[in-house]
Tab-separated table of N, CA and C in Angstrom:
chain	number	residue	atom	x	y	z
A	258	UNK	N	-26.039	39.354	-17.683
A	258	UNK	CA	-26.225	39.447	-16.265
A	258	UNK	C	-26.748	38.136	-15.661
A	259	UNK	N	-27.604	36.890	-16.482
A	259	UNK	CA	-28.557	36.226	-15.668
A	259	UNK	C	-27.452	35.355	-15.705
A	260	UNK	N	-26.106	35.280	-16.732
A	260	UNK	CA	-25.006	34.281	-16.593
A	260	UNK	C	-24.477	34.546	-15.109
A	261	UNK	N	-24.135	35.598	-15.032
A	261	UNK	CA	-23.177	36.079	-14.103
A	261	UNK	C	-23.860	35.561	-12.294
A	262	UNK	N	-25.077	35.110	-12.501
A	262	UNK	CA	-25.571	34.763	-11.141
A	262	UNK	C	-25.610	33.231	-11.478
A	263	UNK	N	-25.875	32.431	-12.714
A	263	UNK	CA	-25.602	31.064	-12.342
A	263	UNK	C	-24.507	30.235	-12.397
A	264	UNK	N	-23.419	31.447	-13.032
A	264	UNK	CA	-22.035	30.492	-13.298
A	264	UNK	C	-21.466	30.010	-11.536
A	265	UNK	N	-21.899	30.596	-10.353
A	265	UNK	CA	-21.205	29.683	-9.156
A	265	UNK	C	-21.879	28.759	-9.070
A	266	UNK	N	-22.970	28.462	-9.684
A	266	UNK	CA	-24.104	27.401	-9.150
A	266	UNK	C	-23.351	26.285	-10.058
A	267	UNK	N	-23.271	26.516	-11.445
A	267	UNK	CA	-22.865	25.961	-12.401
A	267	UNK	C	-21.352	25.159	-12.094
A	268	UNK	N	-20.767	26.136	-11.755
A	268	UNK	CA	-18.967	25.718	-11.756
A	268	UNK	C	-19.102	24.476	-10.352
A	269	UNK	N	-20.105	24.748	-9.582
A	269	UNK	CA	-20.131	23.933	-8.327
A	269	UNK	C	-20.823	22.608	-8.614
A	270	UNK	N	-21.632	22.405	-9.538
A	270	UNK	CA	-22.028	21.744	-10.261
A	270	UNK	C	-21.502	20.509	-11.274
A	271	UNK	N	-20.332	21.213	-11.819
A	271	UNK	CA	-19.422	20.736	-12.427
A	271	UNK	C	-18.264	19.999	-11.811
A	272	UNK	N	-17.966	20.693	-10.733
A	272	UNK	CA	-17.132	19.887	-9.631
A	272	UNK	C	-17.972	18.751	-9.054
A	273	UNK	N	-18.592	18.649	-8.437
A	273	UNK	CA	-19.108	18.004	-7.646
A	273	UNK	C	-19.457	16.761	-8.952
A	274	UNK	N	-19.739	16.847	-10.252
A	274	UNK	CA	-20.085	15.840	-10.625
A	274	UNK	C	-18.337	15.548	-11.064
A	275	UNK	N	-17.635	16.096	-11.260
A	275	UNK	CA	-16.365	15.472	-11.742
A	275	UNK	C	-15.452	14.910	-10.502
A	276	UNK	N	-15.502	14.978	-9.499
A	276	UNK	CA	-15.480	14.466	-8.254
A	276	UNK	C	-15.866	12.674	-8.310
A	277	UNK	N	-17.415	13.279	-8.303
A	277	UNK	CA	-17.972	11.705	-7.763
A	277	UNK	C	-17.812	10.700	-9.115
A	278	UNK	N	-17.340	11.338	-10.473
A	278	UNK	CA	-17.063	10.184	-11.358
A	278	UNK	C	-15.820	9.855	-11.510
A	279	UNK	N	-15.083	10.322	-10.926
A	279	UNK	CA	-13.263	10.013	-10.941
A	279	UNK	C	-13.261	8.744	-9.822
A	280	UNK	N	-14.218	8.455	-9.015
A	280	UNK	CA	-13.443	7.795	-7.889
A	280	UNK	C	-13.364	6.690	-8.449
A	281	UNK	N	-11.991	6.103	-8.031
A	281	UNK	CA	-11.747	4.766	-8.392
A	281	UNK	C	-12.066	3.747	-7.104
A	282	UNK	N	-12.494	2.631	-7.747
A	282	UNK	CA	-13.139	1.381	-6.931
A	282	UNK	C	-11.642	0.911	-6.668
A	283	UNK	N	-11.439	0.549	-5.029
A	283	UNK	CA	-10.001	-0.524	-4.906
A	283	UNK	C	-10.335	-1.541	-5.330
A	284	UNK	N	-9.418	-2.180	-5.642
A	284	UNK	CA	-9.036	-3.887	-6.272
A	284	UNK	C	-8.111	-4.204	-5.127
A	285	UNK	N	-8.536	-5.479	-4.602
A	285	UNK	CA	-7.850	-5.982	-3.416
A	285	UNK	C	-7.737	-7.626	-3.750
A	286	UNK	N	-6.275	-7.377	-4.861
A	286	UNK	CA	-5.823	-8.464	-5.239
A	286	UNK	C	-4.661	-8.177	-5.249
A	287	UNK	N	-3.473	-9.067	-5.930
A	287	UNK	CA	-2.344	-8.837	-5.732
A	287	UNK	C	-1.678	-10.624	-6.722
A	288	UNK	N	-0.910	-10.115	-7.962
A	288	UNK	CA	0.012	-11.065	-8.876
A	288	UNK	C	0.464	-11.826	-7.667
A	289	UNK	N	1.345	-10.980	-6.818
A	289	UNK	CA	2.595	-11.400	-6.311
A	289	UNK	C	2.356	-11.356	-4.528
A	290	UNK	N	1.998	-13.039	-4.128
A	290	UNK	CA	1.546	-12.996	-2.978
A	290	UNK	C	2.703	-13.332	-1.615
A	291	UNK	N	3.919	-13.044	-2.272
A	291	UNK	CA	5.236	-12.699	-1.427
A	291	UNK	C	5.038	-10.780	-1.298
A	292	UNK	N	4.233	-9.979	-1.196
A	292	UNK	CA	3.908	-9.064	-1.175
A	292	UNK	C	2.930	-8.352	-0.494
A	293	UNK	N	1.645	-8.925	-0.541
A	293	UNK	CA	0.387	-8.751	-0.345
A	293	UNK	C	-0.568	-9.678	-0.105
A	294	UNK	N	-1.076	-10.453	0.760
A	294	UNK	CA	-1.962	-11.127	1.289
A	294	UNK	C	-3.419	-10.600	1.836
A	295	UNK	N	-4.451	-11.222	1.217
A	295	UNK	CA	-5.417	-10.886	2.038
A	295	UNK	C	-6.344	-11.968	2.911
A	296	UNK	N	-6.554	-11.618	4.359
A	296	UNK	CA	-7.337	-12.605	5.389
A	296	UNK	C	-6.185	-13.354	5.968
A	297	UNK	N	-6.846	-14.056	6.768
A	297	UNK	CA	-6.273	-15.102	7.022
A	297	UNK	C	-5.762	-14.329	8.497
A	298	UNK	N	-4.580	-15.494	9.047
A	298	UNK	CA	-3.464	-14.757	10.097
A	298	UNK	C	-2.435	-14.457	9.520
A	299	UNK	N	-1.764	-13.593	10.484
A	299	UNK	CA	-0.637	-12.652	9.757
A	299	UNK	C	0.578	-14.059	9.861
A	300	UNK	N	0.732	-13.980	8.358
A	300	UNK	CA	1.826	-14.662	8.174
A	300	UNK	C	3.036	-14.650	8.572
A	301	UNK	N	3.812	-16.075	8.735
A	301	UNK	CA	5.089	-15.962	9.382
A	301	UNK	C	6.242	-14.691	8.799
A	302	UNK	N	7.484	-14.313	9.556
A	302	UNK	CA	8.129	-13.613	9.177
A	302	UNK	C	9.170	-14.507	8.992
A	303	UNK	N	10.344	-14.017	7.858
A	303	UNK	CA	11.306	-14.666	8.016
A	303	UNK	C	12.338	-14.250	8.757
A	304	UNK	N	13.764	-15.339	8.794
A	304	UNK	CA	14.685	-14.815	9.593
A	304	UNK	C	15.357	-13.675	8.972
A	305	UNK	N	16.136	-12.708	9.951
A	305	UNK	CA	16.858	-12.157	9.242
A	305	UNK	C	18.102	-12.118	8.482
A	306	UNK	N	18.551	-12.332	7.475
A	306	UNK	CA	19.435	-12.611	6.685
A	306	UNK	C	20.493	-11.356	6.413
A	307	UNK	N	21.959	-11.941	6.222
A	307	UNK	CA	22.984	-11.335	5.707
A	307	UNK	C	23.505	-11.996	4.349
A	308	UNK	N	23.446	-11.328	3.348
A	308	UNK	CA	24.445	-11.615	1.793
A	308	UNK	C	25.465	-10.423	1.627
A	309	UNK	N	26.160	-11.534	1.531
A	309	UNK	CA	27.627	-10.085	0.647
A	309	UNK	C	27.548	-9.968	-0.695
A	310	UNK	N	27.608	-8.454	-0.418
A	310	UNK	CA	27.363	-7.709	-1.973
A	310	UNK	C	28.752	-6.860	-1.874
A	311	UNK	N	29.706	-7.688	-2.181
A	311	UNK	CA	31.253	-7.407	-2.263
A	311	UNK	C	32.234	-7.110	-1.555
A	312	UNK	N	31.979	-5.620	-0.925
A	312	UNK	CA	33.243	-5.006	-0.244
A	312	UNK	C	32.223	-4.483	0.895
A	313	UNK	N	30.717	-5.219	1.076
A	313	UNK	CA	30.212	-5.025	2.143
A	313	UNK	C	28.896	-5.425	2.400
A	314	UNK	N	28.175	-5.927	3.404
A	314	UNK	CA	26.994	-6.841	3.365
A	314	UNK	C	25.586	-6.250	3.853
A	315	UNK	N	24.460	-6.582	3.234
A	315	UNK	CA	23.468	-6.329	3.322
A	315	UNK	C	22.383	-7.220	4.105
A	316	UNK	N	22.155	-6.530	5.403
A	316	UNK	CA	21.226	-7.490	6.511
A	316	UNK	C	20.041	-6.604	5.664
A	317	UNK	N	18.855	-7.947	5.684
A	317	UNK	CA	17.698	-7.914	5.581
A	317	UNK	C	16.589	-8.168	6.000
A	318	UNK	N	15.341	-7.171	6.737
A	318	UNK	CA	14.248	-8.483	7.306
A	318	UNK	C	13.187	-7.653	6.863
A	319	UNK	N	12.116	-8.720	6.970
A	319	UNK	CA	11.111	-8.981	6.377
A	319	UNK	C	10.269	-8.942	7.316
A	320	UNK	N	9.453	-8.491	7.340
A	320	UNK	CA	8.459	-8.074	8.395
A	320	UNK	C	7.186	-8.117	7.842
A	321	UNK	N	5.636	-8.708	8.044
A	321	UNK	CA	4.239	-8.747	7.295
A	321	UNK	C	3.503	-7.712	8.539
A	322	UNK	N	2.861	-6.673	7.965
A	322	UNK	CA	1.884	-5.756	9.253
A	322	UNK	C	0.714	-6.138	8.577
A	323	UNK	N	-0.269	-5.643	9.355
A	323	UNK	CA	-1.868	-4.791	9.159
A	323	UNK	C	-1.640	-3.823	9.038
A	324	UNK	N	-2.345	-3.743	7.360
A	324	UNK	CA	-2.473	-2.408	7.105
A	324	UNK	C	-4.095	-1.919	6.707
A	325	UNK	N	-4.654	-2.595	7.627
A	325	UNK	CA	-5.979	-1.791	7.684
A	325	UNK	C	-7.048	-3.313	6.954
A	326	UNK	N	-8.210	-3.119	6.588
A	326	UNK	CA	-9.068	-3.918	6.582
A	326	UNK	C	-10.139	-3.588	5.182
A	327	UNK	N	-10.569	-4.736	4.466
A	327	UNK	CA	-10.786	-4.925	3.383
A	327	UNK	C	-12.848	-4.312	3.346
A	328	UNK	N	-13.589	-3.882	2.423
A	328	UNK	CA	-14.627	-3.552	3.300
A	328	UNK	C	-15.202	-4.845	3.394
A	329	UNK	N	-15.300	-5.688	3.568
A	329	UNK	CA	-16.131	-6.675	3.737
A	329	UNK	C	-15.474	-7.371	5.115
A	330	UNK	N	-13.979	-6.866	5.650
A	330	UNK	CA	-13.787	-6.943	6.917
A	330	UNK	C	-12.714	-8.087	6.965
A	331	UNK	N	-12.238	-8.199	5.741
A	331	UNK	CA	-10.532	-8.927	5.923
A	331	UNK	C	-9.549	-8.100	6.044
A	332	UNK	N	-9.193	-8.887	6.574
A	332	UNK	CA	-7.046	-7.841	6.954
A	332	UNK	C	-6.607	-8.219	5.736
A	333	UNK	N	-5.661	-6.900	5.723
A	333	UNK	CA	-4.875	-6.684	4.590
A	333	UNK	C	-3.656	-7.017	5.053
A	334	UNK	N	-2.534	-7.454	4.440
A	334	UNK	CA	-1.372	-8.085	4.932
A	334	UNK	C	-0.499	-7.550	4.248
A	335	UNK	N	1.090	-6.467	4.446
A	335	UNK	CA	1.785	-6.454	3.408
A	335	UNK	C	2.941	-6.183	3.954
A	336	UNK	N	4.081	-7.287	3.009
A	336	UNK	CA	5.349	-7.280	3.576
A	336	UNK	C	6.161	-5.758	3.405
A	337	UNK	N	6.687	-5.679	4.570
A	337	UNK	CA	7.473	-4.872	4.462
A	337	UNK	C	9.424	-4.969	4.953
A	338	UNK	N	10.019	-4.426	3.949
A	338	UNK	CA	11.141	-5.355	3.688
A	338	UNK	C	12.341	-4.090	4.329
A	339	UNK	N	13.122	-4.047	5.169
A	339	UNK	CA	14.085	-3.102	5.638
A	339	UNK	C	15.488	-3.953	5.268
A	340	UNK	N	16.489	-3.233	4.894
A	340	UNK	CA	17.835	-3.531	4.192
A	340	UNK	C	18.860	-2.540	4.836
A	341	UNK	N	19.986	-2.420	5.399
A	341	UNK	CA	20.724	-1.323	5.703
A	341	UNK	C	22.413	-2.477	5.720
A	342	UNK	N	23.185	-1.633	5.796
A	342	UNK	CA	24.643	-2.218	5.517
A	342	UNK	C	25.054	-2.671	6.568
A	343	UNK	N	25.727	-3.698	6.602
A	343	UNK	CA	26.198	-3.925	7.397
A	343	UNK	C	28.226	-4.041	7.389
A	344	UNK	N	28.835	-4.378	8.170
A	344	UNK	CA	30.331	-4.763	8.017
A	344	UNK	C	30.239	-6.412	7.601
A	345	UNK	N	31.117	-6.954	7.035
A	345	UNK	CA	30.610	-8.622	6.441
A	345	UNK	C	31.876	-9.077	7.927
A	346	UNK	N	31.520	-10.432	8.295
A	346	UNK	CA	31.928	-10.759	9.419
A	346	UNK	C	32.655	-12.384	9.067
Protein backbone atom coordinates (compact mmCIF):
# COMPACT_ATOMS: atom_id res chain seq x y z
CA UNK A 1 0.00 0.00 0.00
CA UNK A 2 2.77 2.69 1.11
CA UNK A 3 4.20 1.84 -2.70
CA UNK A 4 1.04 2.54 -4.22
CA UNK A 5 1.00 6.31 -2.80
CA UNK A 6 4.69 7.08 -3.74
CA UNK A 7 5.00 5.54 -7.13
CA UNK A 8 3.29 9.14 -8.76
CA UNK A 9 5.72 11.05 -6.74
CA UNK A 10 8.41 8.68 -7.88
CA UNK A 11 7.52 8.23 -11.71
CA UNK A 12 7.38 12.26 -11.66
CA UNK A 13 10.58 12.23 -10.28
CA UNK A 14 12.07 10.16 -12.73
CA UNK A 15 10.84 12.25 -15.55
CA UNK A 16 11.71 15.36 -14.55
CA UNK A 17 15.27 14.18 -13.88
CA UNK A 18 15.46 12.37 -17.33
CA UNK A 19 14.26 15.50 -18.97
CA UNK A 20 16.74 17.93 -17.55
CA UNK A 21 19.75 15.40 -18.36
CA UNK A 22 18.95 14.76 -22.05
CA UNK A 23 19.18 18.40 -23.00
CA UNK A 24 21.62 18.94 -25.46
CA UNK A 25 23.89 22.16 -25.40
CA UNK A 26 23.78 23.87 -29.23
CA UNK A 27 27.10 24.06 -30.99
CA UNK A 28 27.07 27.09 -33.16
CA UNK A 29 29.71 26.18 -35.57
CA UNK A 30 29.62 24.96 -38.88
CA UNK A 31 32.69 22.74 -41.34
CA UNK A 32 31.11 24.30 -44.24
CA UNK A 33 30.84 28.13 -44.22
CA UNK A 34 29.07 28.24 -47.82
CA UNK A 35 26.19 27.09 -45.49
CA UNK A 36 26.15 28.64 -42.20
CA UNK A 37 27.68 31.79 -40.96
CA UNK A 38 27.74 33.28 -37.74
CA UNK A 39 27.73 37.43 -36.95
CA UNK A 40 28.71 39.68 -38.95
CA UNK A 41 26.25 41.28 -41.93
CA UNK A 42 24.16 39.19 -43.89
CA UNK A 43 26.20 38.13 -46.60
CA UNK A 44 26.01 38.83 -50.24
CA UNK A 45 23.60 36.68 -52.34
CA UNK A 46 24.49 35.32 -55.49
CA UNK A 47 23.13 35.74 -58.94
CA UNK A 48 20.72 33.57 -60.11
CA UNK A 49 21.97 30.93 -62.31
CA UNK A 50 20.77 28.50 -65.11
CA UNK A 51 22.82 24.96 -66.01
CA UNK A 52 21.57 22.38 -68.36
CA UNK A 53 21.06 19.14 -67.00
CA UNK A 54 20.23 17.65 -70.53
CA UNK A 55 16.80 17.63 -71.94
CA UNK A 56 16.11 20.49 -69.44
CA UNK A 57 17.56 23.28 -67.15
CA UNK A 58 17.83 24.00 -63.68
CA UNK A 59 17.51 27.84 -62.38
CA UNK A 60 19.02 28.27 -59.06
CA UNK A 61 19.22 30.95 -56.24
CA UNK A 62 20.72 31.30 -53.32
CA UNK A 63 19.40 33.31 -50.83
CA UNK A 64 21.34 33.91 -46.91
CA UNK A 65 18.27 34.78 -44.06
CA UNK A 66 18.24 35.31 -40.22
CA UNK A 67 17.49 32.63 -38.62
CA UNK A 68 17.33 33.82 -35.21
CA UNK A 69 20.26 34.78 -32.81
CA UNK A 70 23.12 33.09 -31.04
CA UNK A 71 22.76 33.45 -27.00
CA UNK A 72 25.39 35.73 -26.61
CA UNK A 73 23.47 37.84 -29.35
CA UNK A 74 25.02 37.03 -32.89
CA UNK A 75 22.91 36.39 -35.97
CA UNK A 76 22.81 33.25 -37.32
CA UNK A 77 23.12 33.21 -41.09
CA UNK A 78 21.99 30.27 -43.34
CA UNK A 79 21.91 29.80 -46.97
CA UNK A 80 19.05 28.79 -48.35
CA UNK A 81 19.17 27.33 -51.84
CA UNK A 82 15.71 27.05 -54.19
CA UNK A 83 16.13 24.99 -57.64
CA UNK A 84 12.96 24.38 -59.89
CA UNK A 85 13.05 23.54 -63.82
CA UNK A 86 13.16 25.48 -66.08
CA UNK A 87 12.73 25.22 -70.32
CA UNK A 88 16.70 25.66 -71.55
CA UNK A 89 16.62 28.79 -73.87
Amino acid sequence: MPLRRCLPALLLTVLVTGCASSTIAPRYTSDNPDVMRIGGERPANRDTTVESAGSFCLETVERWNDHGRTPDGQTLWAKDIMRKVVSCQ
